[in-house]
Short mmCIF file of C-alpha atoms in Angstrom, two decimals:
data_model
loop_
_atom_site.label_atom_id
_atom_site.label_comp_id
_atom_site.label_asym_id
_atom_site.label_seq_id
_atom_site.Cartn_x
_atom_site.Cartn_y
_atom_site.Cartn_z
CA MET A 1 10.74 24.02 -3.31
CA GLY A 2 10.88 20.40 -2.13
CA ASP A 3 13.99 19.56 -4.18
CA PHE A 4 15.81 22.49 -2.56
CA PHE A 5 15.38 20.97 0.92
CA TYR A 6 16.04 17.42 -0.31
CA LYS A 7 19.28 18.49 -1.97
CA ILE A 8 20.54 20.08 1.26
CA PHE A 9 19.51 17.41 3.78
CA ILE A 10 19.31 14.13 1.82
CA LYS A 11 22.38 12.61 0.21
CA ASP A 12 21.77 11.20 -3.29
CA TYR A 13 18.17 12.47 -2.98
CA ARG A 14 17.18 11.53 -6.55
CA ASN A 15 17.87 7.81 -6.05
CA ILE A 16 14.59 7.02 -4.24
CA ALA A 17 14.75 3.37 -5.36
CA ASP A 18 17.64 2.92 -2.90
CA PRO A 19 16.21 1.83 0.51
CA THR A 20 18.91 3.89 2.27
CA VAL A 21 17.85 7.07 0.47
CA ARG A 22 14.20 6.29 1.13
CA HIS A 23 15.04 5.90 4.82
CA ARG A 24 16.76 9.31 4.79
CA TYR A 25 13.59 10.90 3.42
CA GLY A 26 11.57 9.40 6.28
CA ILE A 27 14.05 10.55 8.92
CA PHE A 28 14.13 14.04 7.39
CA ALA A 29 10.32 14.30 7.47
CA GLY A 30 10.16 13.04 11.06
CA VAL A 31 12.86 15.38 12.39
CA LEU A 32 11.37 18.36 10.53
CA GLY A 33 7.92 17.61 11.97
CA ILE A 34 9.28 17.44 15.51
CA PHE A 35 11.23 20.69 15.01
CA LEU A 36 8.29 22.66 13.56
CA ASN A 37 5.83 21.53 16.24
CA ILE A 38 8.24 22.24 19.09
CA ILE A 39 8.94 25.74 17.69
CA LEU A 40 5.19 26.41 17.35
CA ALA A 41 4.56 25.11 20.86
CA ALA A 42 7.35 27.20 22.40
CA VAL A 43 6.25 30.40 20.65
CA LYS A 44 2.56 29.95 21.53
CA VAL A 45 3.18 29.00 25.16
CA PHE A 46 5.55 31.97 25.57
CA ILE A 47 3.12 34.43 23.95
CA GLY A 48 0.25 32.94 25.92
CA PHE A 49 2.22 33.34 29.15
CA ILE A 50 3.18 36.99 28.63
CA SER A 51 -0.28 37.90 27.32
CA GLY A 52 -2.21 35.89 29.87
CA SER A 53 -4.14 34.09 27.10
CA LEU A 54 -4.98 30.54 28.19
CA SER A 55 -6.36 29.60 24.75
CA VAL A 56 -3.07 30.44 23.03
CA SER A 57 -1.11 28.49 25.65
CA ALA A 58 -3.49 25.52 25.26
CA ASP A 59 -3.02 25.56 21.48
CA GLY A 60 0.72 25.59 22.05
CA LEU A 61 0.48 22.48 24.21
CA ASN A 62 -1.62 20.91 21.45
CA ASN A 63 1.26 21.52 19.02
CA LEU A 64 3.56 19.78 21.49
CA SER A 65 1.30 16.72 21.39
CA ASP A 66 1.29 16.95 17.57
CA ALA A 67 5.04 16.40 17.69
CA SER A 68 4.28 12.88 18.92
CA SER A 69 3.05 11.96 15.42
CA SER A 70 6.43 12.98 14.02
CA VAL A 71 8.18 11.03 16.78
CA ILE A 72 6.18 7.93 15.82
CA THR A 73 7.10 8.52 12.16
CA LEU A 74 10.77 8.82 13.09
CA ILE A 75 10.72 5.66 15.21
CA GLY A 76 8.84 3.79 12.48
CA PHE A 77 11.44 4.60 9.81
CA ARG A 78 14.28 3.78 12.20
CA LEU A 79 12.86 0.36 13.07
CA SER A 80 11.79 -0.50 9.52
CA ALA A 81 15.38 0.02 8.33
CA LYS A 82 16.70 -2.69 10.68
CA PRO A 83 18.34 -5.57 8.77
CA ASP A 84 16.74 -9.00 8.68
CA ASP A 85 17.52 -11.43 11.48
CA TYR A 86 16.82 -15.03 12.43
CA GLU A 87 13.28 -14.34 13.66
CA HIS A 88 12.48 -11.97 10.77
CA PRO A 89 14.21 -13.30 7.63
CA TYR A 90 12.15 -10.97 5.41
CA GLY A 91 13.29 -7.86 7.27
CA HIS A 92 11.40 -5.26 9.30
CA ALA A 93 10.14 -2.96 6.54
CA ARG A 94 6.48 -3.65 7.34
CA ILE A 95 6.93 -1.74 10.60
CA GLU A 96 6.46 1.36 8.46
CA TYR A 97 2.95 0.14 7.54
CA LEU A 98 2.24 -0.46 11.23
CA THR A 99 3.41 3.08 12.00
CA GLY A 100 0.96 4.47 9.46
CA LEU A 101 -1.83 2.44 11.03
CA ILE A 102 -0.98 3.79 14.50
CA LEU A 103 -1.07 7.37 13.18
CA SER A 104 -4.44 6.68 11.55
CA VAL A 105 -5.85 5.44 14.87
CA ILE A 106 -4.47 8.55 16.61
CA ILE A 107 -6.24 10.74 14.03
CA ILE A 108 -9.54 8.96 14.73
CA PHE A 109 -8.99 9.36 18.48
CA VAL A 110 -8.30 13.10 18.03
CA GLY A 111 -11.49 13.40 15.98
CA PHE A 112 -13.58 11.69 18.66
CA SER A 113 -11.96 13.82 21.38
CA LEU A 114 -12.74 17.02 19.47
CA GLY A 115 -16.28 15.79 18.84
CA LYS A 116 -16.85 15.13 22.55
CA SER A 117 -15.62 18.57 23.59
CA SER A 118 -17.70 20.17 20.81
CA ILE A 119 -20.87 18.41 22.00
CA ASP A 120 -20.11 19.59 25.54
CA LYS A 121 -19.88 23.16 24.22
CA LEU A 122 -23.20 22.77 22.38
CA ILE A 123 -24.88 21.51 25.54
CA SER A 124 -23.24 24.09 27.80
CA PRO A 125 -22.14 27.09 25.70
CA GLN A 126 -19.26 29.05 27.17
CA THR A 127 -18.51 32.74 26.80
CA LEU A 128 -15.35 33.11 24.73
CA GLU A 129 -12.75 35.72 25.62
CA ILE A 130 -11.41 36.72 22.22
CA SER A 131 -8.83 39.34 21.24
CA ILE A 132 -7.28 40.36 17.94
CA PHE A 133 -3.95 39.20 19.36
CA THR A 134 -5.27 35.68 20.04
CA ILE A 135 -6.69 35.43 16.51
CA PHE A 136 -3.38 36.68 15.06
CA VAL A 137 -1.34 34.02 16.86
CA MET A 138 -3.72 31.26 15.74
CA VAL A 139 -3.54 32.44 12.11
CA LEU A 140 0.25 32.59 12.33
CA SER A 141 0.49 28.81 12.78
CA ILE A 142 -1.61 27.98 9.70
CA PRO A 143 1.14 28.54 7.04
CA VAL A 144 3.55 26.40 9.08
CA LYS A 145 1.05 23.54 9.25
CA ILE A 146 0.24 23.89 5.54
CA PHE A 147 3.97 23.69 4.78
CA SER A 148 4.25 20.56 6.96
CA ALA A 149 1.23 18.93 5.29
CA VAL A 150 2.43 19.68 1.75
CA LEU A 151 5.99 18.53 2.43
CA ASN A 152 4.94 15.28 4.12
CA TYR A 153 2.43 14.52 1.37
CA SER A 154 5.01 15.28 -1.31
CA ILE A 155 7.60 12.99 0.29
CA GLY A 156 4.96 10.34 1.00
CA LYS A 157 3.97 10.23 -2.67
CA LYS A 158 7.59 10.41 -3.79
CA ILE A 159 8.70 7.36 -1.77
CA ALA A 160 5.27 5.63 -1.66
CA SER A 161 4.95 5.90 2.13
CA ASN A 162 1.48 5.66 3.68
CA THR A 163 3.04 6.67 7.00
CA LEU A 164 4.08 10.09 5.70
CA ILE A 165 0.76 10.51 3.91
CA ALA A 166 -0.95 9.83 7.25
CA THR A 167 1.30 12.45 8.87
CA ALA A 168 0.36 14.88 6.09
CA VAL A 169 -3.34 14.21 6.71
CA ASP A 170 -2.79 14.85 10.42
CA SER A 171 -1.21 18.24 9.61
CA ARG A 172 -3.98 19.02 7.13
CA ASN A 173 -6.59 18.24 9.77
CA ASP A 174 -4.78 20.60 12.15
CA VAL A 175 -5.04 23.32 9.52
CA ILE A 176 -8.77 22.70 9.05
CA ALA A 177 -9.34 22.64 12.81
CA THR A 178 -7.36 25.85 13.33
CA VAL A 179 -9.16 27.63 10.47
CA ALA A 180 -12.49 26.52 11.95
CA VAL A 181 -11.47 27.83 15.38
CA VAL A 182 -10.37 31.15 13.87
CA VAL A 183 -13.67 31.48 11.98
CA GLY A 184 -15.52 30.82 15.22
CA MET A 185 -13.37 33.39 17.03
CA ILE A 186 -14.01 36.06 14.39
CA LEU A 187 -17.77 35.46 14.44
CA SER A 188 -17.77 35.59 18.22
CA TYR A 189 -15.54 38.69 18.36
CA LYS A 190 -17.35 40.69 15.68
CA TYR A 191 -20.97 39.51 15.88
CA GLN A 192 -21.15 37.87 19.34
CA ILE A 193 -22.24 34.61 17.64
CA ASN A 194 -20.99 31.51 19.44
CA VAL A 195 -20.66 28.72 16.84
CA ASP A 196 -17.54 27.20 18.37
CA GLY A 197 -19.26 23.93 19.32
CA PHE A 198 -21.03 23.49 15.98
CA ILE A 199 -17.90 24.16 13.90
CA GLY A 200 -15.87 21.85 16.14
CA LEU A 201 -18.41 19.05 15.67
CA VAL A 202 -18.33 19.36 11.87
CA VAL A 203 -14.52 19.35 11.87
CA SER A 204 -14.42 16.35 14.23
CA LEU A 205 -16.64 14.33 11.87
CA PHE A 206 -14.32 15.16 8.98
CA ILE A 207 -11.25 14.15 11.01
CA VAL A 208 -12.82 10.82 12.02
CA TRP A 209 -13.84 10.16 8.41
CA SER A 210 -10.32 10.89 7.11
CA GLY A 211 -8.82 8.71 9.86
CA ILE A 212 -11.03 5.76 8.94
CA GLY A 213 -10.03 6.16 5.29
CA LEU A 214 -6.36 6.20 6.27
CA CYS A 215 -6.85 3.09 8.42
CA LYS A 216 -8.11 1.23 5.38
CA GLU A 217 -5.19 2.42 3.26
CA THR A 218 -2.48 1.65 5.81
CA ALA A 219 -3.96 -1.70 6.87
CA SER A 220 -4.32 -2.92 3.29
CA PRO A 221 -0.61 -3.74 2.69
CA LEU A 222 -0.45 -5.43 6.10
CA ILE A 223 -3.34 -7.69 5.10
CA GLY A 224 -1.84 -8.31 1.65
CA GLU A 225 -2.62 -6.46 -1.57
CA ARG A 226 -2.82 -7.41 -5.21
CA PRO A 227 0.66 -6.72 -6.67
CA ASP A 228 1.44 -3.57 -8.62
CA PRO A 229 0.34 -4.27 -12.24
CA VAL A 230 3.29 -2.23 -13.55
CA LEU A 231 5.75 -4.50 -11.70
CA VAL A 232 3.88 -7.60 -12.91
CA ASP A 233 4.07 -6.37 -16.51
CA GLU A 234 7.79 -5.63 -16.15
CA ILE A 235 8.49 -9.13 -14.81
CA ALA A 236 6.45 -10.73 -17.60
CA LYS A 237 8.11 -8.54 -20.23
CA ILE A 238 11.61 -9.62 -19.15
CA ILE A 239 10.66 -13.30 -19.05
CA LEU A 240 8.91 -13.29 -22.44
CA SER A 241 11.77 -11.32 -24.05
CA HIS A 242 13.76 -14.57 -24.13
CA GLU A 243 12.95 -16.36 -27.39
CA ASP A 244 13.14 -19.86 -25.87
CA VAL A 245 10.39 -19.07 -23.37
CA ILE A 246 6.97 -20.33 -24.48
CA GLY A 247 4.87 -18.75 -21.76
CA ILE A 248 4.49 -17.81 -18.11
CA HIS A 249 1.94 -18.59 -15.40
CA ASP A 250 1.50 -18.74 -11.62
CA LEU A 251 3.30 -15.43 -11.13
CA MET A 252 3.15 -14.44 -7.46
CA VAL A 253 4.48 -11.29 -5.78
CA HIS A 254 4.85 -10.87 -2.02
CA ASN A 255 5.53 -7.42 -0.58
CA TYR A 256 7.23 -7.34 2.83
CA GLY A 257 7.71 -3.57 2.77
CA ALA A 258 9.77 -1.05 0.82
CA GLY A 259 12.70 -2.77 -0.89
CA LYS A 260 11.53 -6.21 0.29
CA ILE A 261 9.63 -7.71 -2.65
CA PHE A 262 9.75 -11.44 -3.35
CA ALA A 263 8.33 -12.94 -6.56
CA SER A 264 8.08 -16.35 -8.20
CA ALA A 265 6.77 -17.68 -11.50
CA HIS A 266 6.45 -20.81 -13.61
CA ILE A 267 8.33 -20.42 -16.89
CA GLU A 268 7.22 -22.64 -19.78
CA VAL A 269 9.93 -24.15 -22.01
CA ASP A 270 10.01 -26.77 -24.75
CA ALA A 271 10.00 -30.25 -23.18
CA SER A 272 12.31 -31.54 -25.93
CA ARG A 273 14.98 -28.99 -25.04
CA ASP A 274 18.01 -30.19 -23.06
CA VAL A 275 17.16 -29.88 -19.36
CA MET A 276 20.50 -28.26 -18.50
CA ASP A 277 20.01 -25.64 -21.22
CA SER A 278 16.52 -24.91 -19.89
CA HIS A 279 17.88 -24.64 -16.37
CA GLU A 280 20.53 -22.19 -17.56
CA LEU A 281 17.80 -20.16 -19.28
CA VAL A 282 15.58 -19.78 -16.22
CA ASP A 283 18.61 -19.12 -14.02
CA THR A 284 19.63 -16.29 -16.35
CA ILE A 285 16.09 -14.89 -16.20
CA GLU A 286 16.12 -15.00 -12.39
CA GLN A 287 19.36 -13.02 -12.25
CA GLU A 288 18.16 -10.49 -14.82
CA ILE A 289 14.89 -9.78 -13.00
CA SER A 290 16.57 -9.60 -9.60
CA ASN A 291 19.20 -7.15 -10.86
CA ARG A 292 16.98 -4.94 -13.03
CA LEU A 293 13.93 -4.71 -10.76
CA ASP A 294 15.71 -5.02 -7.39
CA ILE A 295 13.46 -7.84 -6.19
CA HIS A 296 14.07 -11.39 -4.99
CA PHE A 297 12.92 -13.64 -7.84
CA VAL A 298 12.79 -17.42 -8.17
CA SER A 299 11.22 -19.51 -10.92
CA HIS A 300 10.02 -23.01 -11.68
CA MET A 301 10.76 -24.55 -15.06
CA ASP A 302 7.65 -26.04 -16.70
CA PRO A 303 8.29 -28.33 -19.69
CA VAL A 304 5.62 -28.05 -22.41
CA VAL A 305 5.15 -30.77 -25.03
CA LEU A 306 4.87 -29.23 -28.49
CA ASP A 307 3.67 -30.65 -31.82
CA ASP A 308 1.86 -33.59 -30.23
CA GLU A 309 -1.41 -34.42 -31.98
CA ASP A 310 -3.10 -35.94 -28.92
CA ILE A 311 -2.22 -33.04 -26.60
CA ASP A 312 -3.18 -30.47 -29.25
CA ALA A 313 -6.58 -32.13 -29.68
CA ILE A 314 -7.10 -32.29 -25.91
CA SER A 315 -6.14 -28.61 -25.50
CA GLN A 316 -8.63 -27.59 -28.19
CA VAL A 317 -11.45 -29.51 -26.48
CA ILE A 318 -10.67 -27.98 -23.07
CA SER A 319 -10.43 -24.45 -24.52
CA LYS A 320 -13.76 -24.91 -26.29
CA VAL A 321 -15.50 -25.92 -23.04
CA ILE A 322 -14.09 -23.10 -20.88
CA LYS A 323 -15.00 -20.46 -23.47
CA ASP A 324 -18.42 -20.47 -21.81
CA PHE A 325 -16.78 -19.52 -18.49
CA PRO A 326 -15.16 -16.07 -18.90
CA GLU A 327 -14.02 -16.10 -15.26
CA VAL A 328 -11.71 -19.06 -16.02
CA GLY A 329 -8.40 -18.72 -17.89
CA ASN A 330 -6.72 -21.05 -20.38
CA PRO A 331 -5.28 -24.36 -19.13
CA HIS A 332 -1.63 -24.74 -18.21
CA ASP A 333 0.63 -27.44 -16.76
CA LEU A 334 -1.15 -29.93 -19.03
CA ARG A 335 0.19 -33.47 -18.71
CA PHE A 336 -0.99 -36.59 -20.49
CA ILE A 337 -0.37 -39.81 -18.54
CA ASN A 338 -1.34 -42.80 -20.65
CA SER A 339 -2.08 -46.22 -19.14
CA ARG A 340 -3.78 -49.38 -20.38
CA ASN A 341 -7.25 -48.78 -18.90
CA ARG A 342 -7.35 -45.01 -18.39
CA SER A 343 -5.51 -41.97 -19.73
CA ARG A 344 -5.22 -39.21 -17.14
CA ILE A 345 -5.20 -35.64 -18.37
CA ILE A 346 -3.89 -33.39 -15.61
CA PHE A 347 -3.94 -29.61 -15.89
CA ASP A 348 -4.64 -26.35 -14.03
CA LEU A 349 -7.26 -23.69 -14.64
CA VAL A 350 -6.95 -20.17 -13.24
CA LYS A 351 -9.99 -18.47 -11.68
CA SER A 352 -10.46 -14.71 -11.66
CA PRO A 353 -10.22 -13.11 -8.17
CA GLY A 354 -13.48 -13.42 -6.26
CA ALA A 355 -15.13 -15.37 -9.08
CA ASP A 356 -17.85 -17.82 -8.06
CA VAL A 357 -16.88 -20.77 -10.25
CA ASP A 358 -18.82 -24.03 -10.36
CA GLU A 359 -15.78 -26.30 -10.38
CA GLU A 360 -17.81 -29.51 -10.44
CA LYS A 361 -19.79 -28.34 -13.46
CA ILE A 362 -16.64 -27.42 -15.38
CA SER A 363 -14.99 -30.74 -14.51
CA ARG A 364 -18.09 -32.61 -15.60
CA MET A 365 -18.34 -30.73 -18.91
CA VAL A 366 -14.63 -31.16 -19.67
CA ASN A 367 -14.73 -34.90 -18.97
CA THR A 368 -17.86 -35.31 -21.11
CA ALA A 369 -16.18 -33.51 -24.01
CA LEU A 370 -12.92 -35.44 -23.65
CA ARG A 371 -14.69 -38.79 -23.69
CA GLU A 372 -15.93 -37.93 -27.16
CA LEU A 373 -12.26 -38.10 -28.17
CA SER A 374 -11.62 -41.28 -26.20
CA PRO A 375 -13.70 -43.12 -23.58
CA ASN A 376 -10.47 -43.71 -21.62
CA TYR A 377 -9.78 -40.01 -21.08
CA HIS A 378 -10.23 -38.67 -17.55
CA ALA A 379 -9.45 -35.07 -16.60
CA ILE A 380 -7.98 -34.15 -13.23
CA ILE A 381 -8.29 -30.38 -12.83
CA THR A 382 -6.65 -28.13 -10.25
CA PHE A 383 -8.35 -24.74 -9.94
CA ASP A 384 -5.84 -21.98 -9.16
CA LYS A 385 -6.47 -18.44 -7.97
CA SER A 386 -5.27 -15.51 -10.05
CA TYR A 387 -2.90 -13.33 -8.01
CA THR A 388 -1.85 -10.98 -10.83
CA ASN A 389 -3.29 -9.39 -13.95
CA LEU A 390 -1.66 -11.97 -16.25
#
């Protein structure tokens, strides 16, 4: 069903990797949301007016306010598509994340508002004036809201948009709230049982809970998330596919929104290789990654000394020591600077995220072990954080 609408309204709808196509999906979802809510509002207000039902008219006005979520979605996608400028060289794509966060806060506010009115009804129960006609009109809006929720969620998942997922959750919450109201109406109409306040309170708690969950999800990319492991593996796979590459480390990925990913890495090459050839190699890798993965990629060339007895012996000693520390990775950027009185061994060790590593203890143990090779050896260790799953 979704592809039918996408094919009609979204040009080149299958190419979701294209930021322009992704933007079209967002605009389509926003415009559709505004249209559906305005239609619902107009129908309910009109029916409420001719029938004299205030509750139906009030629900129609509520649909009109629901259109504001779609307006925010529309504005968010419009602004996030703005090109980069002097003040924002990385573009404006993160505005979409901010839009999702705003919608999440609105959902929480709606939940609290419903909770307050529900508590008021529990304290001061009101006699409900219910008719079959009122129930019918309320039920009529449920399929429309379900359609809106499913479509927004489908598009949100398709283009990886937390904003549209938040909009879908908002529509889903409307469905739950409307169903709860209808259940309350039926119980009141048929059995004269007034559970309107109790049902409203339960629904409000659910809405607040879902809003808080959405806040966490939408705020996470704004704070900065661990990069997608699939993307990391793809970058590493391309780099290591070149036979003259020895290894890779210090891979970092920065996400500035959809279509705005920047990455960098240190690429290890043979130190004896001609420097211009090595430069040509890493430059080729940069172009290949940028073109194939549609990201901005830069690299640093790290020369590695091979077949050196001293460095091999030093590496073995270091690896033996850090085997007792599973939260620490193998050494890299190892350099051996020999002088008359002291030989400095400089290298980096990578710590697992959040690991509580006793850096002084490791440094002490490494230096003790190295001095068994030579009393002149002194290790200078830089402890790096791990930003990827490499």
